[in-house]
Amino acid sequence: MAYPTTGALSPACLPRRCDQRLRLRLFLERRRGCRALWVLWSAPGREHPAQQGPGLRYQEAMGGLDSMVPSGQVVEKPVTLEARPGRELKSQWFLASFLCFYGFVTQMRPGESFITPYLLSPHKNFTQKQITNEITPVLSYSYMAVLVPIFLLTDYLRYKPVLVLQGLSYVSVWLLLLLGTTVLHMQLLELFYGVTMAARIAYAPYIFSLVQPAHYQRMAGYSRAAVLLGVFSSSVLGQLLVTVGGVDFTRLNYISLGFLVFSLVLALFLKRPRRSLFFNRNEPGSGAASPSEVDHMHPGPGPPSRRKLGPLRAAWRDSVLVRMLRELGTSLQVPQLRLWSLWWVFNSTGYYLIIYYAHILWAAVHSAPDSKAVYNGGVDAAATLLSALTAFAAGFVEIRWALWAKLVIGVVTAVQAGLVFLLSSTRNIWLCYAAIVLFRGFYQFLVPIATFQIASSLSKELCALVFGVNTLLATILNTIITLIVSDKRGLGLSVHSQFLVYFVYFLVLSVAYLGAALRSLWHFQRGRHQSLPLSHELGSPLEEKAAQALSIQDGDLHSLPPEAPPLIPKDRTRPLGPASREQSQQPEAQA
């Protein structure tokens, strides 16, 4: 496009109603040969200068308030800035792809499925009782001890240092596994492994910190796929090396150590984000925080007399974490949020108790002298594949979760209880393999449903807090059960006796869920002519937030009389039926 000469635009061509300041500035710019004003006035869709206010005309002509400079200086601005966002987008996707590759490599531990047979082998010569009652319980204790500090450090240090710590801990685990010879060495191994489990929390939010919110869902799928692909590939590779390649467990662990050293090197080259979710929400060099729903919460309670507290106490009361805890207490009034949070706590506890001791159970059922007859890697690969398929299928299940959630949870938990009973009673290794695969698949089927039901009604800050609290409570319960049942300072039960206790645990949970489901269905049958209160239904995030606001404003929705019309969000409309029209006409008749 050819720009006009300086003489093509003059103050004489402006409308008479244009103010004198604008005419003077155009005259001065014409003298300096500024052609950018032609682009400003000739842009399509711009209002006529006479139809705008003098302040707006002056601001647009001068290039905005930020561009006002002394008259002796010439301001030059680029005509287009499209190249810079394109480069930033490519950089974001490159970093996200690099992080997905890092997640894949971190999961490449082909010797992990064979740690228990390796400890029982003549190379290490530990007894099954030592592994069950002295070594494995340390994992639950260490995980509970480091979970909260690592959760806070992850956000405060902006993810990358925690990922580096995870890499160092993995390397320490395999060095102790290869070089350790005593029970104390193996307990230190479990301590470092607990650190790696707690540090996994840094992976997903680190990816989200690199991309725009519009790409969160896609990046969540990519990162999850990378992790699952890494776990599956690691298990398959380990099984092939043992069964087909004839690699012994020692060399297999050295191969795992090589992958982990490589993942540690990759972690050192990760870019450290400038922002995080809680502690580092300000951009360096900017005075404003990043947009967040926490910013819209009420900063502090009430009466002026309570505001006369000390500055330290007032700052603590108005801190982000305290405001989030108050908002979390309000959010827990939603029944579906309570239900799925309880499922997360109790069922996750039982799930990890089974996973921690599954390999020990397999070794007790089938103690193979030949390493080629051990199929732990193949079973882990099959369980990972089935878990991925069930989690994917859960996204297509469309039922009325407010009505059927308890029944679905109860049925799945009852099936899991039956599988645990099979594990505790059978002496067939293939039945044990199949039971573990199905047990993990049923649990992973409910995980994405619970994640959506919890996260869809909360902001991302509250969502992170809810999942963190649920995980902490599950870890505490896991530690208590481990201390009582598994630890030698407690009952010190054998692995088969432990699985019998875990069967009773899942049986009690299934009875509780099914009882609550039958009670809900009975109440629904009694009042099926009424629609469910909105606070009981979690559909979409907009509906849930509107329901939460209505439940807070109007009180408990269960106290509404039967003839009251069902509440609906303001952003949704529906035609009035005959009953609704009569109710809407009654106030007019009375008036």
XYZ file of C-alpha atoms in Angstrom:
591
model
C 0.000 0.000 0.000
C 1.414 3.423 -1.026
C 1.016 6.086 1.601
C 0.050 9.618 0.516
C 2.487 12.461 0.649
C 2.599 14.870 3.509
C 0.508 17.367 1.656
C -2.465 15.030 1.295
C -3.619 15.599 4.857
C -3.939 19.072 6.239
C -5.907 20.774 8.996
C -8.141 22.350 6.342
C -9.675 18.975 5.465
C -10.932 18.433 9.014
C -14.542 19.253 10.025
C -15.125 22.618 11.583
C -16.393 21.031 14.791
C -12.991 19.460 15.440
C -11.315 21.083 18.430
C -8.321 23.343 18.094
C -5.888 21.032 19.869
C -6.403 18.306 17.325
C -6.002 20.730 14.414
C -2.788 22.087 15.922
C -1.333 18.641 16.470
C -2.149 17.575 12.904
C -0.482 20.688 11.595
C 2.688 19.896 13.566
C 2.659 16.246 12.491
C 2.238 17.281 8.861
C 5.311 19.415 9.192
C 7.288 16.405 10.433
C 6.054 14.120 7.637
C 4.245 11.634 9.915
C 2.341 9.187 7.730
C 0.926 7.028 10.499
C -1.984 9.475 10.934
C -3.245 8.610 7.460
C -3.630 4.996 8.566
C -5.456 6.220 11.669
C -8.004 8.310 9.758
C -8.445 5.969 6.799
C -9.062 2.800 8.874
C -12.378 1.160 7.865
C -15.266 1.325 10.292
C -13.964 4.365 12.223
C -16.469 6.964 13.290
C -16.336 10.437 11.879
C -14.276 12.738 14.098
C -17.244 15.035 14.495
C -19.269 12.210 16.042
C -16.737 11.531 18.794
C -16.042 13.381 22.004
C -13.096 15.753 22.065
C -11.259 13.641 24.647
C -11.553 10.467 22.589
C -10.586 12.272 19.376
C -7.547 13.736 21.032
C -6.504 10.422 22.544
C -6.855 8.517 19.263
C -5.051 11.144 17.245
C -2.197 11.224 19.701
C -1.909 7.433 19.746
C -3.346 6.989 23.254
C -2.428 8.406 26.614
C 0.679 6.264 26.865
C 2.213 7.835 23.762
C 2.085 11.509 24.729
C 5.600 12.915 24.514
C 7.083 16.383 24.259
C 6.484 18.066 20.931
C 10.145 18.026 20.080
C 10.229 14.231 19.885
C 8.988 12.050 17.064
C 7.133 8.862 17.996
C 7.395 5.961 15.596
C 5.207 2.892 16.104
C 5.208 -0.292 14.056
C 2.246 -0.675 11.772
C 1.665 -4.352 12.583
C 2.549 -6.570 15.497
C 1.241 -9.876 14.196
C 4.644 -11.539 13.988
C 5.337 -11.322 17.726
C 2.224 -13.230 18.913
C 2.960 -15.882 16.299
C 6.486 -16.349 17.615
C 5.208 -16.478 21.204
C 2.630 -19.114 20.284
C 5.261 -21.255 18.581
C 7.516 -20.887 21.604
C 4.719 -21.969 23.948
C 3.937 -25.052 21.900
C 7.620 -25.945 21.684
C 7.983 -25.733 25.462
C 4.799 -27.758 25.970
C 6.025 -30.424 23.530
C 9.374 -30.538 25.296
C 7.631 -30.975 28.643
C 5.441 -33.784 27.265
C 8.607 -35.520 26.054
C 10.090 -35.012 29.507
C 7.003 -36.603 31.076
C 7.350 -39.590 28.770
C 11.044 -40.100 29.563
C 10.457 -39.753 33.302
C 8.078 -42.727 33.202
C 10.629 -44.921 31.408
C 11.596 -47.110 34.352
C 11.506 -50.674 32.959
C 12.860 -52.150 36.181
C 10.126 -50.713 38.426
C 7.722 -53.611 37.881
C 10.402 -56.055 39.025
C 11.665 -54.334 42.208
C 10.023 -56.833 44.587
C 11.373 -59.937 42.754
C 14.781 -58.226 42.679
C 14.747 -57.663 46.452
C 13.733 -61.296 47.009
C 16.367 -62.609 44.600
C 19.785 -63.878 45.734
C 21.308 -60.550 44.665
C 19.649 -58.803 47.644
C 18.298 -61.703 49.706
C 15.669 -59.810 51.693
C 12.836 -61.812 53.220
C 9.188 -61.313 52.375
C 8.411 -60.358 55.973
C 11.054 -57.617 55.903
C 9.637 -56.196 52.676
C 6.030 -56.376 53.891
C 6.334 -55.159 57.492
C 9.540 -53.067 57.596
C 10.350 -51.606 54.166
C 7.085 -50.924 52.301
C 5.272 -49.109 55.202
C 7.923 -46.360 55.078
C 6.525 -45.275 51.703
C 3.206 -44.195 53.254
C 4.937 -42.363 56.092
C 7.353 -40.472 53.853
C 4.637 -39.544 51.370
C 2.478 -38.067 54.123
C 5.437 -36.189 55.629
C 6.550 -34.462 52.413
C 3.194 -33.953 50.659
C 2.255 -30.566 52.146
C 5.781 -29.017 52.061
C 6.292 -30.057 48.451
C 2.820 -28.806 47.515
C 3.668 -25.356 48.884
C 7.206 -25.327 47.497
C 5.919 -26.329 44.071
C 3.960 -23.111 43.764
C 6.416 -20.890 45.642
C 9.453 -22.021 43.625
C 7.497 -22.073 40.336
C 7.567 -25.772 39.465
C 10.983 -26.287 37.870
C 13.027 -26.750 41.098
C 10.525 -29.364 42.279
C 10.813 -31.236 38.977
C 14.591 -31.191 39.356
C 14.151 -32.478 42.926
C 11.990 -35.274 41.562
C 14.720 -36.247 39.098
C 17.362 -36.257 41.832
C 15.103 -38.379 44.051
C 14.535 -40.917 41.265
C 18.274 -41.240 40.712
C 18.772 -41.685 44.469
C 16.101 -44.415 44.546
C 17.819 -46.505 41.900
C 21.297 -45.926 43.314
C 20.105 -47.211 46.693
C 18.342 -50.095 44.980
C 21.522 -51.143 43.203
C 24.061 -50.409 45.943
C 22.060 -50.812 49.169
C 22.417 -53.989 51.214
C 20.542 -53.383 54.494
C 16.956 -52.752 55.565
C 17.901 -49.162 56.442
C 19.081 -48.587 52.869
C 15.764 -49.864 51.535
C 13.862 -47.645 53.976
C 15.808 -44.638 52.660
C 14.847 -45.836 49.180
C 11.155 -45.673 50.163
C 11.720 -42.212 51.643
C 13.070 -40.865 48.355
C 10.316 -42.655 46.455
C 7.754 -40.827 48.600
C 9.400 -37.563 47.533
C 9.034 -38.515 43.869
C 5.343 -39.315 44.385
C 4.685 -35.967 46.073
C 6.665 -34.078 43.399
C 4.402 -35.405 40.640
C 2.013 -32.594 41.515
C 4.330 -30.113 39.753
C 4.032 -31.647 36.293
C 0.482 -30.772 35.193
C 0.327 -27.164 36.519
C 3.735 -26.492 34.987
C 2.330 -27.274 31.544
C -0.698 -25.045 32.200
C 1.595 -22.175 33.157
C 3.141 -22.257 29.672
C 0.019 -22.030 27.513
C -3.045 -19.827 27.289
C -6.229 -20.904 29.141
C -7.928 -21.624 25.814
C -5.487 -24.533 25.289
C -5.797 -26.052 28.787
C -8.053 -28.930 27.771
C -5.914 -29.924 24.802
C -2.686 -29.706 26.774
C -4.210 -31.744 29.598
C -4.937 -34.485 27.083
C -1.450 -34.294 25.591
C 0.320 -34.414 28.952
C -1.841 -37.259 30.238
C -1.291 -39.209 27.026
C 2.472 -38.697 27.304
C 2.525 -40.019 30.866
C 0.341 -43.042 30.077
C 2.371 -43.806 26.965
C 5.543 -43.646 29.052
C 4.162 -46.029 31.696
C 2.909 -48.464 29.055
C 6.150 -48.365 27.049
C 8.228 -48.820 30.190
C 6.262 -51.893 31.303
C 6.339 -53.471 27.844
C 10.055 -52.781 27.441
C 10.845 -54.278 30.836
C 8.822 -57.418 30.141
C 10.422 -57.889 26.726
C 13.929 -57.452 28.123
C 13.268 -60.012 30.861
C 11.291 -62.612 28.903
C 12.700 -62.329 25.396
C 16.097 -60.737 25.929
C 17.023 -62.715 29.041
C 18.194 -59.586 30.863
C 18.577 -60.106 34.603
C 17.085 -57.739 37.159
C 20.382 -56.010 37.946
C 21.059 -54.941 34.378
C 17.411 -53.971 33.997
C 17.767 -51.571 36.910
C 20.916 -50.085 35.401
C 18.926 -49.407 32.215
C 16.276 -47.680 34.342
C 18.964 -45.590 35.999
C 20.187 -44.454 32.588
C 16.700 -43.273 31.593
C 16.335 -41.414 34.900
C 19.676 -39.630 34.520
C 18.589 -38.538 31.044
C 15.270 -37.225 32.438
C 17.198 -35.287 35.101
C 19.286 -33.633 32.371
C 16.079 -32.697 30.546
C 14.675 -31.167 33.743
C 17.697 -28.881 34.000
C 16.816 -27.369 30.596
C 13.182 -26.679 31.435
C 12.111 -23.059 31.387
C 11.099 -21.639 34.736
C 7.689 -19.927 34.544
C 7.227 -16.367 35.739
C 3.893 -17.033 37.397
C 2.311 -19.685 39.581
C -1.125 -20.273 41.032
C -0.923 -18.861 44.574
C 2.358 -17.234 45.610
C 3.692 -15.813 42.319
C 0.619 -14.413 40.639
C 2.298 -11.077 39.784
C 4.248 -10.701 36.592
C 7.774 -9.404 37.165
C 7.816 -5.748 36.358
C 4.062 -5.320 36.533
C 2.040 -4.118 39.400
C -1.113 -6.112 38.854
C -1.867 -9.701 39.618
C -3.026 -12.141 37.039
C -6.781 -12.500 36.714
C -8.190 -14.955 39.197
C -11.510 -15.760 40.747
C -9.896 -15.454 44.159
C -9.575 -11.730 43.511
C -13.346 -11.428 43.536
C -13.779 -13.014 46.954
C -14.635 -10.779 49.865
C -11.347 -9.896 51.512
C -12.420 -10.068 55.056
C -15.261 -10.326 57.449
C -17.104 -7.924 58.932
C -17.868 -5.518 61.617
C -15.585 -2.509 62.072
C -14.732 -3.584 65.607
C -13.052 -6.722 64.276
C -11.071 -4.696 61.769
C -9.148 -3.064 64.603
C -7.005 -6.183 64.983
C -3.287 -6.107 64.646
C -1.787 -5.780 61.164
C -0.297 -9.282 61.263
C -3.570 -10.920 62.258
C -5.524 -8.855 59.740
C -3.079 -9.743 56.977
C -3.403 -13.433 57.835
C -7.202 -13.196 57.894
C -7.268 -11.479 54.503
C -4.653 -13.722 52.886
C -5.449 -15.687 49.753
C -5.285 -19.052 51.496
C -7.684 -18.053 54.282
C -10.145 -16.569 51.793
C -9.955 -19.753 49.761
C -10.638 -21.873 52.838
C -13.719 -19.779 53.612
C -14.876 -20.100 50.025
C -14.192 -23.836 50.156
C -16.426 -24.199 53.203
C -19.202 -22.497 51.273
C -18.647 -24.676 48.207
C -18.926 -27.865 50.247
C -22.631 -27.131 50.677
C -23.119 -28.718 47.244
C -24.032 -32.391 47.898
C -22.379 -33.730 44.750
C -19.101 -32.035 45.679
C -19.211 -33.664 49.110
C -20.034 -37.082 47.666
C -17.193 -37.189 45.143
C -14.700 -35.717 47.616
C -15.548 -38.507 50.075
C -15.161 -41.057 47.297
C -11.774 -39.568 46.433
C -10.570 -39.855 50.036
C -11.814 -43.337 50.956
C -11.474 -45.142 47.627
C -8.073 -43.659 46.844
C -6.881 -44.900 50.216
C -7.979 -48.447 49.445
C -6.662 -48.280 45.894
C -3.119 -47.368 46.897
C -3.082 -49.915 49.707
C -3.780 -52.598 47.093
C -1.237 -51.205 44.607
C 1.561 -50.926 47.203
C 1.315 -54.592 48.180
C 0.182 -56.216 44.903
C 3.680 -57.200 43.790
C 4.414 -58.654 47.234
C 1.229 -60.732 46.952
C 2.269 -61.991 43.512
C 5.646 -63.013 44.906
C 3.931 -64.877 47.745
C 1.539 -66.666 45.388
C 4.119 -67.519 42.719
C 7.773 -67.504 43.739
C 9.425 -68.207 40.384
C 13.104 -69.170 40.550
C 13.519 -68.144 36.905
C 13.164 -64.435 36.145
C 11.684 -65.226 32.718
C 8.562 -66.617 34.430
C 7.794 -63.279 36.116
C 5.215 -61.281 34.141
C 4.849 -58.197 36.329
C 5.714 -55.854 33.492
C 3.141 -57.324 31.135
C 0.428 -57.110 33.798
C 1.289 -53.480 34.549
C 1.149 -52.694 30.823
C -2.263 -54.368 30.493
C -3.558 -52.529 33.565
C -2.330 -49.203 32.183
C -3.963 -49.845 28.829
C -7.285 -50.865 30.391
C -7.178 -47.859 32.724
C -6.659 -45.527 29.773
C -9.570 -47.125 27.886
C -11.955 -46.965 30.843
C -10.989 -43.383 31.603
C -11.626 -42.513 27.963
C -14.991 -44.318 27.983
C -16.049 -42.481 31.130
C -16.156 -39.253 29.127
C -19.038 -40.623 27.054
C -21.237 -41.745 29.952
C -24.246 -39.426 30.086
C -26.552 -40.121 33.008
C -28.180 -38.008 35.678
C -25.298 -38.082 38.116
C -27.248 -36.263 40.831
C -29.579 -39.265 40.973
C -27.401 -42.232 40.002
C -23.921 -41.264 41.283
C -24.228 -43.101 44.611
C -25.548 -46.227 42.916
C -22.724 -46.249 40.350
C -20.108 -45.716 43.052
C -21.671 -48.431 45.202
C -21.747 -50.998 42.384
C -18.141 -50.271 41.313
C -16.924 -50.446 44.923
C -18.769 -53.744 45.445
C -17.073 -55.201 42.362
C -13.713 -53.997 43.684
C -14.457 -55.651 47.031
C -15.085 -58.945 45.233
C -11.798 -58.626 43.344
C -9.894 -57.947 46.569
C -11.486 -61.015 48.153
C -10.330 -63.046 45.164
C -6.803 -61.731 45.644
C -6.812 -62.677 49.320
C -8.068 -66.224 48.769
C -6.719 -67.545 45.448
C -3.403 -69.277 44.897
C -3.549 -68.958 41.121
C -1.153 -66.297 39.851
C -3.116 -65.714 36.653
C -6.288 -64.962 38.632
C -4.241 -62.525 40.693
C -2.991 -60.853 37.532
C -6.520 -60.547 36.097
C -7.968 -59.261 39.379
C -5.384 -56.475 39.637
C -5.945 -55.409 36.026
C -9.722 -55.203 36.525
C -9.375 -53.517 39.921
C -7.259 -50.720 38.467
C -9.566 -50.361 35.462
C -12.673 -49.858 37.623
C -10.920 -47.245 39.749
C -9.644 -45.310 36.746
C -13.160 -45.356 35.274
C -14.444 -43.204 38.134
C -11.414 -40.889 38.391
C -12.286 -38.596 35.408
C -15.943 -38.501 36.491
C -14.958 -37.460 40.003
C -12.496 -34.940 38.593
C -15.172 -33.282 36.469
C -17.808 -33.320 39.211
C -15.404 -31.663 41.647
C -13.668 -29.247 39.277
C -16.634 -28.053 37.229
C -18.192 -26.052 40.061
C -14.956 -24.463 41.360
C -12.381 -21.968 40.207
C -8.958 -23.336 39.342
C -7.499 -22.127 42.667
C -10.243 -23.776 44.712
C -10.031 -26.865 42.528
C -6.330 -27.244 43.295
C -7.029 -26.730 46.997
C -9.841 -29.315 47.040
C -7.733 -31.956 45.312
C -4.826 -31.169 47.607
C -6.964 -31.512 50.732
C -8.548 -34.730 49.436
C -5.134 -36.215 48.669
C -3.812 -35.199 52.080
C -6.769 -36.789 53.885
C -6.399 -39.959 51.822
C -2.689 -40.098 52.647
C -3.348 -39.645 56.360
C -5.938 -42.439 56.333
C -3.553 -44.644 54.329
C -0.819 -44.033 56.893
C -3.103 -44.896 59.825
C -4.215 -48.170 58.221
C -0.633 -49.036 57.285
C 0.575 -48.377 60.828
C -2.130 -50.598 62.307
C -2.240 -53.428 59.758
C 1.157 -53.649 58.016
C 3.839 -52.173 60.249
C 5.662 -54.536 62.573
C 4.977 -52.076 65.401
C 1.273 -52.682 64.789
C -0.373 -55.975 63.907
C 2.305 -56.845 61.361
C -0.035 -59.055 59.317
C 1.070 -61.162 56.395
C 0.204 -59.993 52.910
C -2.760 -62.384 52.516
C -4.200 -61.310 55.858
C -3.779 -57.672 54.848
C -5.789 -58.225 51.672
C -8.539 -59.823 53.748
C -8.655 -56.635 55.853
C -8.777 -54.540 52.695
C -11.694 -56.669 51.463
C -13.647 -55.772 54.620
C -12.735 -52.113 54.052
C -14.157 -52.091 50.511
C -17.180 -54.119 51.605
C -18.072 -51.524 54.252
C -17.670 -48.726 51.692
C -19.893 -50.491 49.153
C -22.636 -51.114 51.745
C -22.524 -47.437 52.749
C -22.725 -46.232 49.137
C -25.511 -48.643 48.185
C -27.494 -47.774 51.301
C -27.246 -44.070 50.518
C -28.217 -44.763 46.886
C -31.323 -46.738 47.877
C -32.313 -43.980 50.277
C -31.941 -41.341 47.556
C -33.950 -43.404 45.070
C -36.683 -43.937 47.653
C -36.935 -40.191 48.277
C -36.950 -39.581 44.543
C -39.798 -42.049 44.021
C -41.809 -40.338 46.739
C -41.379 -36.915 45.207
C -40.852 -37.758 41.536
C -43.465 -35.207 40.550
C -40.940 -32.602 41.710
C -37.717 -31.876 39.911
C -34.489 -32.208 41.840
C -33.299 -29.014 43.544
C -30.742 -27.205 41.497
C -28.157 -27.431 44.261
C -28.213 -31.249 43.874
C -27.493 -31.238 40.164
C -24.069 -30.675 38.652
C -24.373 -30.244 34.913
C -22.131 -27.600 33.416
C -19.852 -25.112 35.168
C -22.237 -22.199 34.510
C -25.205 -24.085 35.907
C -23.259 -25.211 38.928
C -21.970 -21.750 39.803
C -25.454 -20.311 39.405
C -26.821 -23.084 41.596
C -24.170 -22.427 44.206
C -24.991 -18.708 44.238
C -28.715 -19.420 44.553
C -28.187 -21.910 47.356
C -26.099 -19.399 49.315
C -28.550 -16.574 48.755
C -31.792 -18.399 49.419
C -30.600 -20.863 52.084
C -31.216 -24.556 52.083
C -33.216 -25.483 48.995
C -34.591 -28.555 50.744
C -36.789 -26.266 52.829
C -38.774 -25.058 49.817
C -42.461 -26.027 49.924
C -43.623 -28.676 47.437
C -45.675 -26.216 45.426
C -42.727 -23.856 44.860
C -41.538 -23.786 41.249
C -38.040 -25.149 40.615
C -35.297 -22.554 40.588
C -33.313 -22.046 37.403
C -30.252 -19.903 36.695
C -30.778 -16.438 35.307
C -28.896 -17.230 32.146
C -31.323 -19.989 31.205
C -34.874 -19.496 30.023
C -37.767 -21.899 29.529
C -41.373 -21.428 28.489
C -43.845 -21.147 31.298
C -46.235 -24.066 31.654
C -49.868 -23.740 32.746
C -49.010 -24.020 36.423
C -46.284 -21.439 36.125
C -48.571 -19.037 34.287
C -51.198 -19.329 37.033
C -48.580 -18.654 39.695
C -47.267 -15.674 37.768
C -50.770 -14.267 37.342
C -51.689 -14.547 41.042
C -49.591 -11.554 42.185
C -51.076 -9.454 39.371
C -54.597 -10.395 40.427
C -53.868 -9.536 44.043
C -52.369 -6.220 42.986
